Tab-separated table of C-alpha atoms and ligand atoms in Angstrom:
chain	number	residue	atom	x	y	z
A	1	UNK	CA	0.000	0.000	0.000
A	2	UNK	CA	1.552	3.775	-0.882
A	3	UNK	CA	2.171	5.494	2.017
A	4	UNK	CA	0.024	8.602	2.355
A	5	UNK	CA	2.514	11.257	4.445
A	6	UNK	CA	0.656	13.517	6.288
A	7	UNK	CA	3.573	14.727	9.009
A	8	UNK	CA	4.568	17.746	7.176
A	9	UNK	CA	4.387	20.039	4.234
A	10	UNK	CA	8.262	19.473	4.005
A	11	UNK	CA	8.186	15.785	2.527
A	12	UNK	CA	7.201	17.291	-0.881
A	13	UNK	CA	9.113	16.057	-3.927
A	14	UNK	CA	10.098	18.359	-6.898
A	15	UNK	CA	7.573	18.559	-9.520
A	16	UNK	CA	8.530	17.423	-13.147
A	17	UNK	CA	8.089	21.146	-14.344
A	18	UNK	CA	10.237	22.384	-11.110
A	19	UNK	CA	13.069	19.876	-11.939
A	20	UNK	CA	13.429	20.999	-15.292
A	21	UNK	CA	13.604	24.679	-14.095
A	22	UNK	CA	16.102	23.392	-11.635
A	23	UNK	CA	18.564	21.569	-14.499
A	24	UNK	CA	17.906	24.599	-16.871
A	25	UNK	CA	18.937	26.950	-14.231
A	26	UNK	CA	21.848	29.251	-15.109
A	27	UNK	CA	24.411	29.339	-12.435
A	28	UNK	CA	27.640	30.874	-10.803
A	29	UNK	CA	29.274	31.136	-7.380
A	30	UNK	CA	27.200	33.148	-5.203
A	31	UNK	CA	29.502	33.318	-2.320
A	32	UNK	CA	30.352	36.180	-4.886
A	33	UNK	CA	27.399	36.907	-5.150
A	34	UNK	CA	27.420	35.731	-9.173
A	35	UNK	CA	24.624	32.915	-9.372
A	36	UNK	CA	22.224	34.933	-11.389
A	37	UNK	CA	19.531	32.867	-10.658
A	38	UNK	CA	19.867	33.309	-7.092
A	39	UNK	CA	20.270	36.983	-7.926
A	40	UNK	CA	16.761	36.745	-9.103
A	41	UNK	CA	15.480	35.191	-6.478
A	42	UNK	CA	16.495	37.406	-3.897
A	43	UNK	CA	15.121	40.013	-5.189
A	44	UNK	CA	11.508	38.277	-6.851
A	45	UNK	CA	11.256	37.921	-2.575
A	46	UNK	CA	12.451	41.316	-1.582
A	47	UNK	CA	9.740	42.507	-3.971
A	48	UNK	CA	7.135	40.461	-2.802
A	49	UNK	CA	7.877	41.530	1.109
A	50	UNK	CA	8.238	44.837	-0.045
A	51	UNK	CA	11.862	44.808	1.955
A	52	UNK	CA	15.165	46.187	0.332
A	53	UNK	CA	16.912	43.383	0.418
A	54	UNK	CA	16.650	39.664	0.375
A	55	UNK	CA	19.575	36.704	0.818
A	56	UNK	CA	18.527	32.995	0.033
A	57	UNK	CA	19.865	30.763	2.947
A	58	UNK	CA	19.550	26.435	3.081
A	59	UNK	CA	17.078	26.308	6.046
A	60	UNK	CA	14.522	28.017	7.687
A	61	UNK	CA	16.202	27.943	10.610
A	62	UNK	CA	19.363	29.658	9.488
A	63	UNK	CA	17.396	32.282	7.781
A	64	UNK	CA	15.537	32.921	11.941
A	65	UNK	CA	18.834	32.461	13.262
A	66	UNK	CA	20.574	34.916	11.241
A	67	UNK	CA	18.124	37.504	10.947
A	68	UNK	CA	17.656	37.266	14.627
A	69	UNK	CA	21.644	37.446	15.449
A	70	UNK	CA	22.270	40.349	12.895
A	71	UNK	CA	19.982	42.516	15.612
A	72	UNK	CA	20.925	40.842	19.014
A	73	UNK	CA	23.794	41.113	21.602
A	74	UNK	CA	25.004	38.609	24.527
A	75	UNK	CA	22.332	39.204	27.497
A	76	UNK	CA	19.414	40.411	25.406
A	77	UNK	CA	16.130	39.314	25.930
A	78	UNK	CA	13.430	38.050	22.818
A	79	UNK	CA	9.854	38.518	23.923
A	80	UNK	CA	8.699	35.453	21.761
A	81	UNK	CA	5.433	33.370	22.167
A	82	UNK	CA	6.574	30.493	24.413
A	83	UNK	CA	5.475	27.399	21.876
A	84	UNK	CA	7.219	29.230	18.712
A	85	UNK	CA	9.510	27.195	16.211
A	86	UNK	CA	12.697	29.527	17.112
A	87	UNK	CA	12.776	28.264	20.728
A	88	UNK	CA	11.747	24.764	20.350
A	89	UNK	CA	12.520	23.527	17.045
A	90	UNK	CA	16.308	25.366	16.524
A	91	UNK	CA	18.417	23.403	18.782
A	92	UNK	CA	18.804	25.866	21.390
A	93	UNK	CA	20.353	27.930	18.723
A	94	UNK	CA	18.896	31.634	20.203
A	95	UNK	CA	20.962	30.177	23.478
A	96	UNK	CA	23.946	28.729	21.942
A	97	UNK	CA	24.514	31.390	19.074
A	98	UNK	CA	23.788	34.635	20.264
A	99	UNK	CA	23.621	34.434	24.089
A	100	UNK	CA	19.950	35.542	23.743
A	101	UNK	CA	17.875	34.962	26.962
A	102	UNK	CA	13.884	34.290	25.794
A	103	UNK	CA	10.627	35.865	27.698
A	104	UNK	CA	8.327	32.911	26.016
A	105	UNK	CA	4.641	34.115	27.103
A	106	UNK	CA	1.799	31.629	26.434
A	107	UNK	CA	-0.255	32.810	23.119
A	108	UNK	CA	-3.758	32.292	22.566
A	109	UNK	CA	-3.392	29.637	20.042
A	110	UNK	CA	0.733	30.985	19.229
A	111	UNK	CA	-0.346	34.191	18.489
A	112	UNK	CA	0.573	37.258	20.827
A	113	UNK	CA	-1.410	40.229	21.901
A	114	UNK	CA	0.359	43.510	22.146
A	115	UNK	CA	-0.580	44.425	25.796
A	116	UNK	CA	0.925	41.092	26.717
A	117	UNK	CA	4.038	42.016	24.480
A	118	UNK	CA	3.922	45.737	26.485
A	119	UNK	CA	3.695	43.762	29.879
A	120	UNK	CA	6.993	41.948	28.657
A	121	UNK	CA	8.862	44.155	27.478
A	122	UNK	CA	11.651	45.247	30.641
A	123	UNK	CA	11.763	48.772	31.946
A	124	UNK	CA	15.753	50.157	31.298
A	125	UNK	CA	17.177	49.265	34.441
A	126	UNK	CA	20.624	47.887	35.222
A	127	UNK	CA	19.587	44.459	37.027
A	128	UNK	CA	17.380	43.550	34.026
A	129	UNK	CA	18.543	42.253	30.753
A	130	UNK	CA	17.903	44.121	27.698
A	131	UNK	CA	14.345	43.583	25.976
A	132	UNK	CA	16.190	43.785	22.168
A	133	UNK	CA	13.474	41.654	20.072
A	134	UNK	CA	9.958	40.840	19.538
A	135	UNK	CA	9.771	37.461	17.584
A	136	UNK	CA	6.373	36.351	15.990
A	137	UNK	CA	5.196	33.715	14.308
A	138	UNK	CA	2.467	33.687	10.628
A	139	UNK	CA	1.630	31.112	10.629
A	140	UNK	CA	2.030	30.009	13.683
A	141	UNK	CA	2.780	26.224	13.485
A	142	UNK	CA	2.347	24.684	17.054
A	143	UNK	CA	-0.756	27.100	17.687
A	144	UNK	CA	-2.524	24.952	14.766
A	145	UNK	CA	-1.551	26.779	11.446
A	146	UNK	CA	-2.938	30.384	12.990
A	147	UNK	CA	-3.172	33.329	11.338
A	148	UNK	CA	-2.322	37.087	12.669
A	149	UNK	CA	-5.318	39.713	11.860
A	150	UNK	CA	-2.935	42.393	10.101
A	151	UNK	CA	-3.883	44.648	12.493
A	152	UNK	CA	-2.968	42.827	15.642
A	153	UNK	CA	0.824	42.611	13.948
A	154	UNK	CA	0.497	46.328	13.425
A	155	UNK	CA	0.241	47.119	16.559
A	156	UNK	CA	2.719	45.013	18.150
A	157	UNK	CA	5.543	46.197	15.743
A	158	UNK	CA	3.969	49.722	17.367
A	159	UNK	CA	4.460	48.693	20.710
A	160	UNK	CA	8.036	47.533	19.996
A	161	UNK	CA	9.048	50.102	18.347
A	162	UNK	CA	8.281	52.742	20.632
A	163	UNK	CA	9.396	51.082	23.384
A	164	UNK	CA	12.866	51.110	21.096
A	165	UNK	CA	12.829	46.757	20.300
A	166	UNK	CA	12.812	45.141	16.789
A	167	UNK	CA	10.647	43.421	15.267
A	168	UNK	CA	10.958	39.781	13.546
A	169	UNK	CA	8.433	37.713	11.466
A	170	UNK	CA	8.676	34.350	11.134
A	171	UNK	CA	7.267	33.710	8.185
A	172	UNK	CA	8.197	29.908	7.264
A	173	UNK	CA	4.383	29.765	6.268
A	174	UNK	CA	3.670	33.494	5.818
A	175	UNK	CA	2.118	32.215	2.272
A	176	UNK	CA	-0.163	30.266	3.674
A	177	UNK	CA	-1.082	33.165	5.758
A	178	UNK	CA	-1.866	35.516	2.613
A	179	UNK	CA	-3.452	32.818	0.429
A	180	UNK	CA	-5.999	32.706	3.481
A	181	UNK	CA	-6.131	36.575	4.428
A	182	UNK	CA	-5.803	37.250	1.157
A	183	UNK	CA	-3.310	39.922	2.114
A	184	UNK	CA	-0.024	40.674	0.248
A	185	UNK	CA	3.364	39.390	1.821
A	186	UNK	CA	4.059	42.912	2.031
A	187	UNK	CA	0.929	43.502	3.717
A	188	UNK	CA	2.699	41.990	7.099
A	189	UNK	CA	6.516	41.977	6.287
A	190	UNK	CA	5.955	46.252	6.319
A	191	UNK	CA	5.526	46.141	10.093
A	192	UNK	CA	8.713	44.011	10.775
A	193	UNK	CA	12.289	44.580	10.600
A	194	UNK	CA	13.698	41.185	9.590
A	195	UNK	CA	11.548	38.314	8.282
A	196	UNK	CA	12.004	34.951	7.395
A	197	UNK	CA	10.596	32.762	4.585
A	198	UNK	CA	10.880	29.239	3.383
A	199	UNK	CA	10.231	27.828	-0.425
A	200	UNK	CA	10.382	24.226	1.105
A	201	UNK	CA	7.304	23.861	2.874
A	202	UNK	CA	3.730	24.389	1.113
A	203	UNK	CA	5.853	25.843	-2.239
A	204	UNK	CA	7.336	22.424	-2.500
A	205	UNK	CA	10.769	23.317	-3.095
A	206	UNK	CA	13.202	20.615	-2.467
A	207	UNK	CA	15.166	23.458	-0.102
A	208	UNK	CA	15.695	27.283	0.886
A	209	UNK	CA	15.017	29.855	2.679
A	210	UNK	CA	15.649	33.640	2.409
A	211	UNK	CA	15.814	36.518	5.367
A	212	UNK	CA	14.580	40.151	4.067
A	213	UNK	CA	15.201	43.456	5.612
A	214	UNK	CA	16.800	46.691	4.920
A	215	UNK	CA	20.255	46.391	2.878
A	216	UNK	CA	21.968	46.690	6.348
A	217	UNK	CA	20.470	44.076	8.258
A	218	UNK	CA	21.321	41.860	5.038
A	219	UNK	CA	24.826	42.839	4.554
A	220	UNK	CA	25.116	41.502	8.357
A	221	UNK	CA	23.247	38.563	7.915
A	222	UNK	CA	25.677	37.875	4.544
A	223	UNK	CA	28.293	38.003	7.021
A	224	UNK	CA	26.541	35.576	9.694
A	225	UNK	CA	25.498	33.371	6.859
A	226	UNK	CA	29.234	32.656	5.781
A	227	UNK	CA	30.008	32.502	9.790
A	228	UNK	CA	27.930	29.361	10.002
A	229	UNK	CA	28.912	28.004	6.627
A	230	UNK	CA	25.699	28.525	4.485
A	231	UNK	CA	27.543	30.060	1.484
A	232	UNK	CA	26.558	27.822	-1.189
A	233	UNK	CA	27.933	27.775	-4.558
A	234	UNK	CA	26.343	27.439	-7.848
A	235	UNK	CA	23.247	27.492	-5.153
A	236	UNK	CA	20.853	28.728	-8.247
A	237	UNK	CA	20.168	25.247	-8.998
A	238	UNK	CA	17.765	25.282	-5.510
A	239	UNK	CA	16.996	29.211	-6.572
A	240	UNK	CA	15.575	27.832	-9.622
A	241	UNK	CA	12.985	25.637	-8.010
A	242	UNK	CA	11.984	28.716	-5.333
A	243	UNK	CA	11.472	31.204	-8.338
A	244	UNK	CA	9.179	28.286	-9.656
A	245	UNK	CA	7.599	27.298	-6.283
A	246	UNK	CA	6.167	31.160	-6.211
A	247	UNK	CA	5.484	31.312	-9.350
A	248	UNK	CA	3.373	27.635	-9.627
A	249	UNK	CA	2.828	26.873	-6.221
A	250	UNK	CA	1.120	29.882	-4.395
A	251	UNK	CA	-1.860	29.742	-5.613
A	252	UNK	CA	-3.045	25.997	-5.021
A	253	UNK	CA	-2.173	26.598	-1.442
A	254	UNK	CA	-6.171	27.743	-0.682
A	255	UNK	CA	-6.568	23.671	-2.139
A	256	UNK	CA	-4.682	22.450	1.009
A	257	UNK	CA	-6.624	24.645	3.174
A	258	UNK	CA	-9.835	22.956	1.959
A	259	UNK	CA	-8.456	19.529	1.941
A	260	UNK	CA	-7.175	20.405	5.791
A	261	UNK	CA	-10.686	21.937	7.065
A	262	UNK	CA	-11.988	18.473	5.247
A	263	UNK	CA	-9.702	16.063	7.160
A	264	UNK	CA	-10.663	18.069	10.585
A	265	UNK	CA	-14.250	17.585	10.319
A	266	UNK	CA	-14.175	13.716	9.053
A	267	UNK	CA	-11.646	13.395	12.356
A	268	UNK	CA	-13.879	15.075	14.454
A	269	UNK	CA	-16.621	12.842	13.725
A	270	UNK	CA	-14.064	9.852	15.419
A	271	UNK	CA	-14.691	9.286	18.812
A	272	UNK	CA	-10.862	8.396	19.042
A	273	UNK	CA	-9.898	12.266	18.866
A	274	UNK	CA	-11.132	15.200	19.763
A	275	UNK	CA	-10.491	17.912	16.590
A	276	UNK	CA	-11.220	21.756	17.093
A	277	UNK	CA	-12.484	22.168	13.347
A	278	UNK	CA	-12.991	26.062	13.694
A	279	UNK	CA	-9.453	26.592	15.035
A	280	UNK	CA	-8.250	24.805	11.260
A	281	UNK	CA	-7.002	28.138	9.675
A	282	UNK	CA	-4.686	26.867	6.858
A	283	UNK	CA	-3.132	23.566	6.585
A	284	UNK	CA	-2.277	21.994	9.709
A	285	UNK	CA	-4.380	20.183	12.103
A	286	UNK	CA	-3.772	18.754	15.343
A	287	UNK	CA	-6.158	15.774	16.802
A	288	UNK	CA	-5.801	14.987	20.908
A	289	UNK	CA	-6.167	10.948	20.749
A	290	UNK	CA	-9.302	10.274	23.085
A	291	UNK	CA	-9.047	6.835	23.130
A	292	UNK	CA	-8.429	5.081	26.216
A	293	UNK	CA	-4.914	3.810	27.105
A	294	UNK	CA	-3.497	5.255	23.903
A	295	UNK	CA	-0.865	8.091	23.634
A	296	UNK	CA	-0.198	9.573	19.953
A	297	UNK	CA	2.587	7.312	19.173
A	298	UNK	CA	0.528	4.457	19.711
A	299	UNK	CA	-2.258	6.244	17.584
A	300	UNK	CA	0.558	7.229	15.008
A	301	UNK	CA	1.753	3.444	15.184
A	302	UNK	CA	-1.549	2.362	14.486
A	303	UNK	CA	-2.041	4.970	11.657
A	304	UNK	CA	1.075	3.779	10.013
A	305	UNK	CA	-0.132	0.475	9.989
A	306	UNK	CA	-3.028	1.416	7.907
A	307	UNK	CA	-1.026	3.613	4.923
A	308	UNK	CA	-1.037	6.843	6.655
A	309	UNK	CA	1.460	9.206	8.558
A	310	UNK	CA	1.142	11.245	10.590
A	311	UNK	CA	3.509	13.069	13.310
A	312	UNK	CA	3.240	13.703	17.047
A	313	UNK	CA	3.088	17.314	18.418
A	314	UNK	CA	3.580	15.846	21.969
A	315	UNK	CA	2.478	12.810	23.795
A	316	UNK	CA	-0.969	13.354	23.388
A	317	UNK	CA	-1.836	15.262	19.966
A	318	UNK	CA	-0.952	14.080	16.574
A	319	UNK	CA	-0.220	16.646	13.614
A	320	UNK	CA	-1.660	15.643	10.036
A	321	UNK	CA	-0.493	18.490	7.577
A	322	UNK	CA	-1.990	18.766	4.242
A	323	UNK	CA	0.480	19.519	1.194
A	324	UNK	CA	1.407	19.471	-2.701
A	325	UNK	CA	1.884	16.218	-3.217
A	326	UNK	CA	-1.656	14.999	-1.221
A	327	UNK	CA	-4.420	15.380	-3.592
A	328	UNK	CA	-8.492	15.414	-2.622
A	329	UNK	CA	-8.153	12.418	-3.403
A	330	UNK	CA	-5.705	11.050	-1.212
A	331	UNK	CA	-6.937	13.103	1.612
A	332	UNK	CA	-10.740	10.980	1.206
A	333	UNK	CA	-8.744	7.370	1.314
A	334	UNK	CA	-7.030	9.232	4.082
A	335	UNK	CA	-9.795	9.685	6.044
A	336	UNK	CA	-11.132	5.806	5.747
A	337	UNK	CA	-7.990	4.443	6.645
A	338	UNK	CA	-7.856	6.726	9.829
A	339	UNK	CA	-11.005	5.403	10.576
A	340	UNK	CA	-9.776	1.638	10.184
A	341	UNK	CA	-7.125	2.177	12.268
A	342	UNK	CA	-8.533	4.151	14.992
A	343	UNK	CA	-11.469	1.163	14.971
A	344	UNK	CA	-9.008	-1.987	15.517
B	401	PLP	C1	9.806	24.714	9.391
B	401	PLP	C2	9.836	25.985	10.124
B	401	PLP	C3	11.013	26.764	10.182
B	401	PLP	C4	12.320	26.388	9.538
B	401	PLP	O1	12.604	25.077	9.431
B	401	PLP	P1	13.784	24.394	8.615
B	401	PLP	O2	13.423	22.973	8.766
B	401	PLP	O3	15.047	24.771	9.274
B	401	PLP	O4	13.741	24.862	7.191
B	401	PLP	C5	10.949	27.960	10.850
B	401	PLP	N1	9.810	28.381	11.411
B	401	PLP	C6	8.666	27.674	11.363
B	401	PLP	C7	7.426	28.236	11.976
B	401	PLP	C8	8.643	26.449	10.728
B	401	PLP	O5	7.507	25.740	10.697
């Protein structure tokens, strides 16, 4: 039986249209700065965030880490939500890196108010460290696939500004927040002062990442990128398939938030998990196994079993996310074979 792999939106394979842009690519060495493909690239996403600059990286988290580093100093604090990828996911990297301390606060489903961010933020006083960064997350991925209302990341970026802090946007799935606001890129990336996007999760691009901001910030984050050995080569073989990825692959992203908002209400309807269906924003959704004496890698076990994957968000939730290379109809034989398994 194939495999149907719902654990992430990164498992995506190149397209046959995306591999030919990929061996037609034009290349050089971009460490000096002569790939004119990723040349193109960068700035196709500067555009589209409406930042000055833009610098393709190999992960997501480098592109967080660097963006983050380029504005941060031993002993300052990030006022971050507490469940966000850059704390949890990154290897202890804001730690290890930049000697960043974190203020994690809990968000109503990831996403941060911006009284709670004024609450946070430290008064200038010698015992306290130095409140340097805001971090947020669009989506956010461990709140369930949330989306910020434009004008609550307006006025957070407000509130950290005038209180003299920076502002960074995580924006791994910040297209999956547009195709469902509708909003430009631009639309949030205006309010923040570094941001962070990836072309391998819903785009479907075998790798990359780029970090935006003004030509500053990106001149630094050049420098940090080399630092931690992320200065690719001829890298405009991977720029190739990001310039398609935005060009082919933004659009169909409103399909996986149907096919996701389908999967949440046919799991609701299983008394083996417990599914908020509103809450399903974009393309994520997380299930709390119900079932007595299971945990979610005995759920996940059992999934497996029957053709499907899944992953595990902790010990008691699993994480289906829906993606490029999962079609309507894959997500319906999904759905009975999630029912088979949760049944036996
Ligand atoms: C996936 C992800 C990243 C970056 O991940 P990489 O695996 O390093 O590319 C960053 N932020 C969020 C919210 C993510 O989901």
């Amino acid at each position: 039986m194939d495999l149907i792999d719902l654990r992430s939106d990164t498992v995506t394979r190149p397209t046959p249209g995306m591999r030919r842009a990929m061996a037609e690519a034009e290349v050089g060495d971009d460490v000096y700065g002569e790939d004119p493909t990723v040349n193109r690239l960068q700035d196709t996403v500067a555009a589209l965030l409406g930042q000055e600059a833009a610098l393709f990286v190999p992960t997501g988290t480098m592109a967080n880490q660097i963006a983050m580093g380029a504005q941060l100093s031993p002993g300052d604090e990030v006022v971050c939500d507490q469940g966000c990828h850059a704390v949890n996911y990154e290897g202890g990297a804001l730690a290890a890196l930049w000697g960043a301390q974190i203020r994690g606060l809990p968000g109503r489903r990831g996403l941060l108010d911006p009284a709670q961010v004024e609450e946070a933020i430290r008064p200038a006083n010698d015992h306290h460290p130095r409140s340097r960064l805001v971090e947020i997350e669009n989506t956010h991925n461990r709140g369930g696939g949330t989306v910020y209302p434009i004008e609550t990341v307006a006025a957070i970026a407000k509130v950290a500004h005038r209180r003299g802090l920076r502002l960074h946007l995580d924006g791994a799935r910040l297209w999956n927040a547009c195709a469902k606001s509708g909003l430009a890129p631009s639309a949030y990336a205006a309010h923040a002062d570094s941001v962070s996007v990836c072309l391998s999760k819903g785009l479907g691009a075998p790798a990359g990442s780029l970090v935006a901001g003004d030509r500053s910030l990106v001149a630094d984050a050049r420098r940090l990128r080399k630092r931690l050995g992320g200065g690719m080569r001829q890298a405009g073989v991977l720029a190739a398939a990001g310039l398609y990825a935005l060009e082919n692959h933004r659009e169909r992203l409103a399909e996986d938030h149907e096919n996701a908002r389908r999967l949440a209400a046919a799991l609701a309807e299983l008394p083996a998990l417990q599914v908020e269906v509103d809450a399903v924003e974009t393309n994520l959704v997380f299930a709390e196994v119900r079932r007595e004496g299971w945990d979610a890698a005995r759920a996940a076990a059992a999934l497996r079993e029957h053709g499907v994957l899944a992953g595990e968000a902790d010990s008691r939730r699993l994480r289906f996310v829906t993606h490029l290379d999962v079609p309507a109809a894959a997500i319906t034989a999904a759905i009975d074979r999630i029912a088979a398994a949760l049944r036996s």
